[in-house]
Coordinates of C-alpha atoms in Angstrom, one line a residue:
M118 CA 18.7 13.2 -9.9
K119 CA 16.2 16.1 -9.7
I120 CA 12.7 15.4 -10.9
L121 CA 10.0 17.9 -11.9
V122 CA 6.4 16.8 -11.6
T123 CA 3.8 19.2 -13.0
G124 CA 0.2 18.7 -11.9
A125 CA 1.7 17.6 -8.6
K126 CA -1.5 18.0 -6.6
G127 CA -3.7 15.9 -9.0
F128 CA -4.5 12.3 -8.6
V129 CA -1.5 10.8 -10.5
G130 CA 0.8 13.7 -9.4
R131 CA 0.1 13.2 -5.8
N132 CA 0.7 9.4 -5.9
L133 CA 3.8 9.9 -8.0
C134 CA 5.3 12.6 -5.8
E135 CA 4.8 10.6 -2.6
S136 CA 6.4 7.6 -4.2
L137 CA 9.4 9.6 -5.4
K138 CA 9.8 11.2 -2.0
N139 CA 9.8 7.8 -0.4
I140 CA 12.8 6.9 -2.6
K141 CA 14.5 10.3 -1.9
D142 CA 14.1 9.9 1.9
G143 CA 15.4 6.3 1.9
K144 CA 12.1 4.8 2.9
D145 CA 11.8 2.9 -0.4
R146 CA 15.0 1.1 -1.3
T147 CA 13.4 -1.2 -4.0
T148 CA 14.1 1.2 -6.9
P149 CA 17.8 1.5 -7.8
I150 CA 17.9 5.3 -8.4
V151 CA 19.1 8.2 -6.3
I152 CA 16.7 11.2 -6.1
D153 CA 18.1 14.4 -4.7
E154 CA 15.0 16.6 -5.2
V155 CA 11.4 16.4 -6.2
F156 CA 10.1 19.7 -7.7
E157 CA 6.3 19.9 -7.3
Y158 CA 4.5 22.3 -9.6
D159 CA 0.7 22.9 -9.8
V160 CA -1.7 25.5 -10.9
D161 CA -1.1 27.6 -7.8
S162 CA 2.7 27.5 -8.1
K163 CA 4.8 30.5 -9.1
K164 CA 6.0 30.9 -12.7
E165 CA 9.5 31.7 -11.5
D166 CA 9.6 28.4 -9.7
L167 CA 8.7 26.6 -13.0
D168 CA 11.6 28.4 -14.7
R169 CA 14.0 27.3 -12.0
F170 CA 12.7 23.8 -12.0
C171 CA 13.1 23.6 -15.8
K172 CA 16.7 24.7 -15.5
E173 CA 17.7 22.1 -12.9
A174 CA 15.5 19.1 -13.7
D175 CA 17.0 15.8 -14.8
F176 CA 13.6 14.3 -15.7
V177 CA 10.2 15.9 -16.2
F178 CA 6.8 14.2 -15.6
N179 CA 4.2 16.5 -17.3
L180 CA 0.9 15.4 -15.6
A181 CA -0.7 18.9 -15.7
G182 CA -3.9 19.0 -17.7
V183 CA -7.5 19.9 -17.8
N184 CA -10.4 17.3 -18.0
R185 CA -13.4 19.1 -16.5
P186 CA -13.1 22.7 -17.7
K187 CA -15.8 25.4 -17.5
T188 CA -15.6 26.0 -21.3
Q189 CA -14.4 23.8 -24.2
E190 CA -11.7 26.3 -25.0
E191 CA -10.0 25.5 -21.7
F192 CA -9.2 22.0 -22.9
M193 CA -6.7 23.3 -25.5
Q194 CA -5.4 26.0 -23.2
G195 CA -4.7 23.6 -20.3
N196 CA -3.6 20.5 -22.3
F197 CA -1.8 22.1 -25.2
G198 CA -1.0 25.6 -24.0
F199 CA 0.8 24.6 -20.8
A200 CA 2.8 21.9 -22.6
G201 CA 4.1 24.5 -25.0
E202 CA 5.0 26.8 -22.1
L203 CA 6.9 23.9 -20.3
L204 CA 8.9 22.9 -23.4
K205 CA 9.7 26.6 -24.1
M206 CA 11.3 27.0 -20.7
L207 CA 13.3 23.7 -21.1
K208 CA 14.6 25.0 -24.5
K209 CA 15.4 28.4 -22.9
H210 CA 17.8 26.7 -20.5
G211 CA 19.1 24.2 -23.1
N212 CA 17.8 21.4 -20.8
K213 CA 17.4 18.2 -23.0
C214 CA 16.4 15.9 -20.1
P215 CA 13.8 13.2 -20.8
V216 CA 10.2 14.5 -20.7
M217 CA 7.1 12.4 -20.1
L218 CA 3.6 13.4 -21.2
S219 CA 0.4 12.2 -19.7
S220 CA -2.0 11.7 -22.6
S221 CA -5.2 9.8 -23.0
V222 CA -6.6 7.0 -25.1
Q223 CA -9.1 9.5 -26.3
A224 CA -6.4 11.0 -28.4
T225 CA -6.7 7.9 -30.6
L226 CA -10.3 8.6 -31.4
I227 CA -9.8 11.9 -33.3
G228 CA -11.7 11.5 -36.6
R229 CA -14.1 9.0 -35.0
Y230 CA -15.2 10.9 -31.9
D231 CA -15.1 14.7 -32.2
G232 CA -14.1 15.6 -28.6
E233 CA -12.2 18.7 -27.6
Y234 CA -10.5 16.7 -24.8
G235 CA -9.0 14.1 -27.1
R236 CA -8.2 16.8 -29.7
S237 CA -6.2 18.8 -27.1
K238 CA -4.4 15.7 -25.9
K239 CA -3.5 14.8 -29.5
A240 CA -2.2 18.4 -30.1
G241 CA 0.0 18.1 -27.0
E242 CA 1.4 14.8 -28.3
E243 CA 2.4 16.4 -31.6
L244 CA 4.0 19.3 -29.8
F245 CA 6.2 16.9 -27.8
F246 CA 7.2 14.9 -30.9
E247 CA 8.2 18.1 -32.7
Y248 CA 10.2 19.2 -29.6
S249 CA 12.0 15.9 -29.7
K250 CA 12.9 16.3 -33.4
E251 CA 14.1 19.8 -32.8
T252 CA 16.2 19.3 -29.6
G253 CA 17.0 15.6 -29.6
A254 CA 15.5 15.2 -26.2
K255 CA 13.9 11.9 -25.3
V256 CA 10.1 12.1 -25.0
L257 CA 7.8 9.5 -23.5
I258 CA 4.1 9.8 -24.5
Y259 CA 1.7 7.7 -22.4
R260 CA -1.9 7.3 -23.5
F261 CA -3.7 6.3 -20.3
P262 CA -7.0 4.6 -20.2
N263 CA -9.4 5.1 -17.2
L264 CA -7.5 5.4 -14.0
F265 CA -8.4 4.3 -10.4
G266 CA -6.9 4.0 -7.0
K267 CA -6.6 5.8 -3.7
W268 CA -7.0 9.6 -3.6
C269 CA -8.9 9.7 -6.9
R270 CA -11.6 12.4 -6.9
H271 CA -15.1 11.0 -6.9
N272 CA -18.0 12.6 -8.9
Y273 CA -15.4 14.0 -11.2
N274 CA -14.0 11.9 -14.1
S275 CA -13.6 8.4 -12.6
A276 CA -16.6 6.0 -12.5
V277 CA -14.7 3.7 -10.1
A278 CA -14.0 6.5 -7.7
T279 CA -17.7 7.6 -7.8
F280 CA -18.9 4.0 -7.2
C281 CA -16.4 3.4 -4.4
N282 CA -17.4 6.6 -2.6
A283 CA -21.1 5.9 -3.0
V284 CA -21.0 2.3 -1.8
A285 CA -18.6 3.2 1.1
N286 CA -20.8 6.1 2.3
D287 CA -24.3 4.5 1.6
L288 CA -25.0 7.1 -1.1
P289 CA -27.3 6.5 -4.2
F290 CA -25.7 6.0 -7.6
T291 CA -26.7 5.0 -11.1
V292 CA -25.3 2.5 -13.5
N293 CA -26.5 3.3 -16.9
D294 CA -25.3 0.1 -18.6
R295 CA -24.1 -2.8 -16.5
N296 CA -22.7 -4.5 -19.6
A297 CA -20.6 -1.6 -20.6
E298 CA -16.9 -2.6 -20.6
I299 CA -14.1 -0.2 -19.7
E300 CA -10.3 -0.6 -19.6
L301 CA -8.8 0.4 -16.2
L302 CA -5.3 1.2 -15.1
Y303 CA -4.5 1.0 -11.4
I304 CA -2.5 3.8 -9.9
D305 CA 0.2 1.6 -8.4
D306 CA 0.8 -0.1 -11.7
L307 CA 1.1 3.3 -13.3
I308 CA 3.6 4.5 -10.7
D309 CA 5.6 1.3 -11.2
E310 CA 5.9 2.2 -14.9
M311 CA 6.9 5.8 -14.1
K312 CA 9.7 4.5 -11.9
A313 CA 10.8 2.2 -14.7
A314 CA 10.8 5.2 -17.1
L315 CA 13.2 7.0 -14.7
Q316 CA 15.6 4.0 -15.2
G317 CA 15.2 4.1 -18.9
I318 CA 13.3 0.8 -19.1
E319 CA 9.9 2.1 -20.1
H320 CA 7.5 0.0 -22.1
R321 CA 7.2 1.0 -25.7
A322 CA 4.1 0.3 -27.9
E323 CA 4.8 -1.5 -31.2
Y324 CA 2.1 0.4 -32.9
E325 CA -0.3 3.3 -32.4
E326 CA -3.6 1.5 -31.5
L327 CA -6.9 2.3 -33.0
T328 CA -5.4 4.1 -36.0
P329 CA -6.5 2.8 -39.4
V330 CA -2.9 1.8 -40.3
P331 CA -0.7 0.4 -37.6
K332 CA 2.6 2.3 -37.2
N333 CA 5.4 -0.1 -36.1
D334 CA 7.5 2.8 -34.8
G335 CA 7.2 2.2 -31.1
K336 CA 7.0 5.9 -30.4
Y337 CA 4.3 5.5 -27.8
C338 CA 4.8 4.2 -24.3
Y339 CA 2.3 2.2 -22.3
V340 CA 1.7 0.5 -18.9
P341 CA 1.7 -3.2 -19.5
V342 CA -1.0 -4.1 -16.8
T343 CA -4.6 -3.0 -17.3
H344 CA -7.9 -4.6 -16.6
K345 CA -11.0 -4.8 -18.8
V346 CA -14.2 -5.1 -16.7
T347 CA -17.9 -4.2 -17.0
L348 CA -19.6 -1.6 -14.8
G349 CA -21.8 -4.4 -13.5
E350 CA -18.8 -6.4 -12.3
I351 CA -17.4 -3.4 -10.5
V352 CA -20.5 -2.5 -8.5
D353 CA -21.2 -6.2 -7.7
A354 CA -17.7 -6.5 -6.3
L355 CA -18.1 -3.3 -4.3
E356 CA -21.4 -4.6 -2.8
E357 CA -19.5 -7.8 -1.7
F358 CA -16.8 -5.7 -0.1
K359 CA -19.4 -3.7 1.8
K360 CA -20.7 -6.9 3.5
Q361 CA -17.3 -7.9 4.9
P362 CA -17.5 -6.2 8.3
E363 CA -20.8 -8.1 9.0
T364 CA -19.8 -11.5 7.5
L365 CA -16.1 -11.2 8.3
V366 CA -15.5 -13.0 5.0
I367 CA -12.7 -11.6 2.9
P368 CA -13.6 -12.0 -0.8
E369 CA -11.3 -13.6 -3.2
I370 CA -8.5 -11.1 -3.9
P371 CA -5.7 -13.0 -5.6
N372 CA -2.4 -11.2 -6.0
G373 CA -2.3 -9.0 -9.0
S374 CA -6.1 -9.3 -9.6
F375 CA -8.4 -6.4 -10.4
E376 CA -10.4 -7.3 -7.2
K377 CA -7.4 -6.8 -5.0
K378 CA -6.8 -3.4 -6.4
L379 CA -10.4 -2.4 -6.3
Y380 CA -10.7 -3.5 -2.6
S381 CA -7.8 -1.3 -1.6
T382 CA -9.4 1.5 -3.6
Y383 CA -12.8 1.0 -1.9
L384 CA -11.3 1.0 1.6
S385 CA -9.7 4.4 0.9
Y386 CA -13.2 6.0 0.7
L387 CA -14.5 4.6 4.0
P388 CA -15.8 7.3 6.4
K389 CA -14.4 7.4 9.9
E390 CA -17.3 5.5 11.5
K391 CA -16.7 2.5 9.2
V392 CA -13.0 2.3 9.7
I393 CA -13.5 0.7 13.1
V394 CA -15.5 -2.6 13.1
P395 CA -17.1 -4.1 16.2
L396 CA -16.7 -7.9 16.6
R397 CA -19.0 -10.4 18.2
T398 CA -17.6 -12.1 21.3
N399 CA -18.9 -15.2 23.0
A400 CA -17.9 -15.2 26.7
D401 CA -18.5 -17.4 29.7
E402 CA -16.7 -18.0 33.1
R403 CA -13.8 -19.7 31.2
G404 CA -13.0 -16.6 29.1
S405 CA -14.0 -15.6 25.6
F406 CA -13.9 -16.5 21.9
T407 CA -14.0 -14.0 19.0
E408 CA -14.0 -14.7 15.3
L409 CA -11.7 -12.2 13.5
I410 CA -11.5 -13.0 9.8
K411 CA -13.1 -15.6 7.5
T412 CA -12.1 -16.6 4.0
L413 CA -14.0 -18.5 1.4
N414 CA -11.4 -21.2 0.8
C415 CA -8.8 -20.9 3.5
G416 CA -10.6 -21.1 6.8
Q417 CA -10.9 -18.5 9.5
V418 CA -8.9 -16.8 12.3
S419 CA -10.1 -16.2 15.8
V420 CA -8.8 -15.1 19.2
N421 CA -9.4 -17.1 22.4
V422 CA -9.0 -15.7 25.9
S423 CA -8.7 -18.2 28.8
K424 CA -9.1 -17.0 32.3
P425 CA -6.5 -18.0 34.9
G426 CA -6.4 -21.7 35.6
K427 CA -9.2 -22.5 33.1
L428 CA -9.4 -25.4 30.7
K429 CA -10.8 -25.1 27.2
G430 CA -11.3 -27.5 24.3
Q431 CA -12.0 -31.1 25.2
H432 CA -13.3 -32.0 21.7
W433 CA -12.1 -33.5 18.4
H434 CA -12.8 -33.2 14.7
N435 CA -12.9 -35.6 11.7
T436 CA -11.6 -33.3 9.0
K437 CA -11.3 -29.9 10.6
W438 CA -7.8 -29.0 11.9
E439 CA -6.4 -25.9 13.6
F440 CA -3.3 -24.0 14.6
F441 CA -3.1 -22.8 18.2
I442 CA -0.7 -19.9 18.6
V443 CA -0.2 -18.6 22.2
V444 CA 0.7 -14.9 22.1
K445 CA 0.4 -14.0 25.7
G446 CA 0.7 -16.2 28.9
N447 CA 1.7 -19.8 29.5
A448 CA -0.4 -22.8 28.4
L449 CA -0.4 -26.6 28.4
I450 CA -1.8 -28.1 25.2
R451 CA -2.7 -31.8 25.2
E452 CA -3.8 -34.0 22.4
R453 CA -4.9 -37.7 22.4
K454 CA -5.7 -39.8 19.4
I455 CA -9.3 -41.2 19.6
G456 CA -9.3 -44.8 20.7
T457 CA -5.9 -44.6 22.4
N458 CA -4.5 -43.6 25.8
E459 CA -1.3 -42.0 24.6
V460 CA -1.3 -38.2 25.2
M461 CA 1.0 -35.6 23.6
E462 CA 1.7 -32.5 25.7
F463 CA 3.1 -29.2 24.7
K464 CA 4.0 -26.3 27.0
V465 CA 3.9 -23.1 25.1
S466 CA 4.4 -19.4 26.0
G467 CA 3.8 -16.0 24.5
E468 CA 7.5 -15.4 25.2
R469 CA 8.4 -17.8 22.4
I470 CA 5.8 -17.8 19.7
E471 CA 5.0 -21.3 18.3
A472 CA 2.2 -22.9 16.3
V473 CA 0.8 -26.2 17.4
H474 CA -1.3 -28.4 15.1
M475 CA -4.6 -29.6 16.4
L476 CA -4.7 -32.9 14.5
P477 CA -7.8 -34.4 12.9
G478 CA -9.0 -37.4 15.0
Y479 CA -7.3 -36.2 18.2
T480 CA -9.2 -34.7 21.1
H481 CA -7.4 -31.7 22.4
S482 CA -7.4 -29.1 25.2
I483 CA -5.6 -26.0 26.3
L484 CA -5.0 -25.0 29.9
N485 CA -4.0 -21.6 31.2
L486 CA -1.1 -22.4 33.6
S487 CA -1.3 -19.0 35.3
D488 CA -3.3 -18.3 38.5
T489 CA -3.4 -14.6 37.8
E490 CA -3.1 -13.7 34.1
D491 CA -5.3 -14.3 31.1
L492 CA -4.0 -16.6 28.3
I493 CA -4.4 -15.2 24.8
T494 CA -4.3 -17.6 21.9
I495 CA -4.7 -17.0 18.1
M496 CA -6.5 -19.9 16.5
W497 CA -6.7 -20.7 12.8
A498 CA -9.2 -23.3 11.5
N499 CA -9.0 -24.7 8.0
E500 CA -12.7 -24.2 7.4
L501 CA -15.5 -21.9 8.4
F502 CA -17.7 -23.1 11.3
D503 CA -20.9 -24.6 9.9
N504 CA -23.8 -25.0 12.4
N505 CA -25.3 -27.7 10.2
K506 CA -22.1 -29.7 10.2
P507 CA -19.9 -28.5 13.1
D508 CA -17.6 -31.5 13.0
T509 CA -16.9 -31.0 16.7
F510 CA -17.4 -33.8 19.3
F511 CA -16.9 -33.5 23.1
E512 CA -14.4 -35.9 24.6
K513 CA -12.0 -35.4 27.5
V514 CA -8.3 -35.7 26.7

């Protein structure tokens, strides 16, 4: 399959092209399609290339468009004019391959909101529908809401990108109405839908939303996963993300949640000096202890370094429990139930990674068995350390 992507250097185009090339190069084997070539076309490409691409393409993603022109007339020229040029070239070569059009929810507002952008998008839609009637080619019209994700241009047409860039780079920004709600589509969810479209399993809308009379014709396509959030919720979440390098606490980011997608987007705007994060290390003659990551509900992860021959631990907990995972060196871990003399012993090594439970109610220790090398242990605790309730009591094993 040969795929043409117009607007290839734009936000959606760039993400789509990289995803398609991963499939083409065998780096992504999760999508059951074979891609032989990805034709990338943008404003600085040659017209003769577009002609050749239109002749050879097996599927076309038309993502080219204008949303921040110098004059209002450029809306129609960029969003309607180029679409006509593209379809003309496909007809010239008798190429009836499926064609996808990137439209906007603003096309639904014609008659309610007199905007040239929405008007130009609506005109492009009608052009595609007429092309389908004339040629029999399959067309897929997607009306996207506000988009966000990595590589989105800030201070352009995405509030999320602008907020992410400002918070990540300590720049001033303004939120005009914290309660204003917007519908957002994450770039990876969009790309998943584009890959589904390639397989002929695109999602079809049952009606044209926001029109006075619903049309149950299913002629529009849509991405099934979007998020409705307020501007206040977005900036509040970003401010929490910004604190993470200092607190080490990872905010709640459940799988599939808007917060998870927003966090990944925010990280893509970090400047170089914030990509690396210094950590606080507590050290003494026995070695060192460094907290790595904390979570609100699932404890924390730390790394412990024990000097040659040194013993650490010698304490117990009531409710707190831990995993000790030696990743380098050789160690002897000992545990004794409080009030008894019976001791459990575990010899562990970085050459065979194992996790050892530190049981509640058992005093425990870890001894570096080497006389020359440091022992490195990853430690997970089921709760964050609380100075006001440490739940840690000294007692030799």
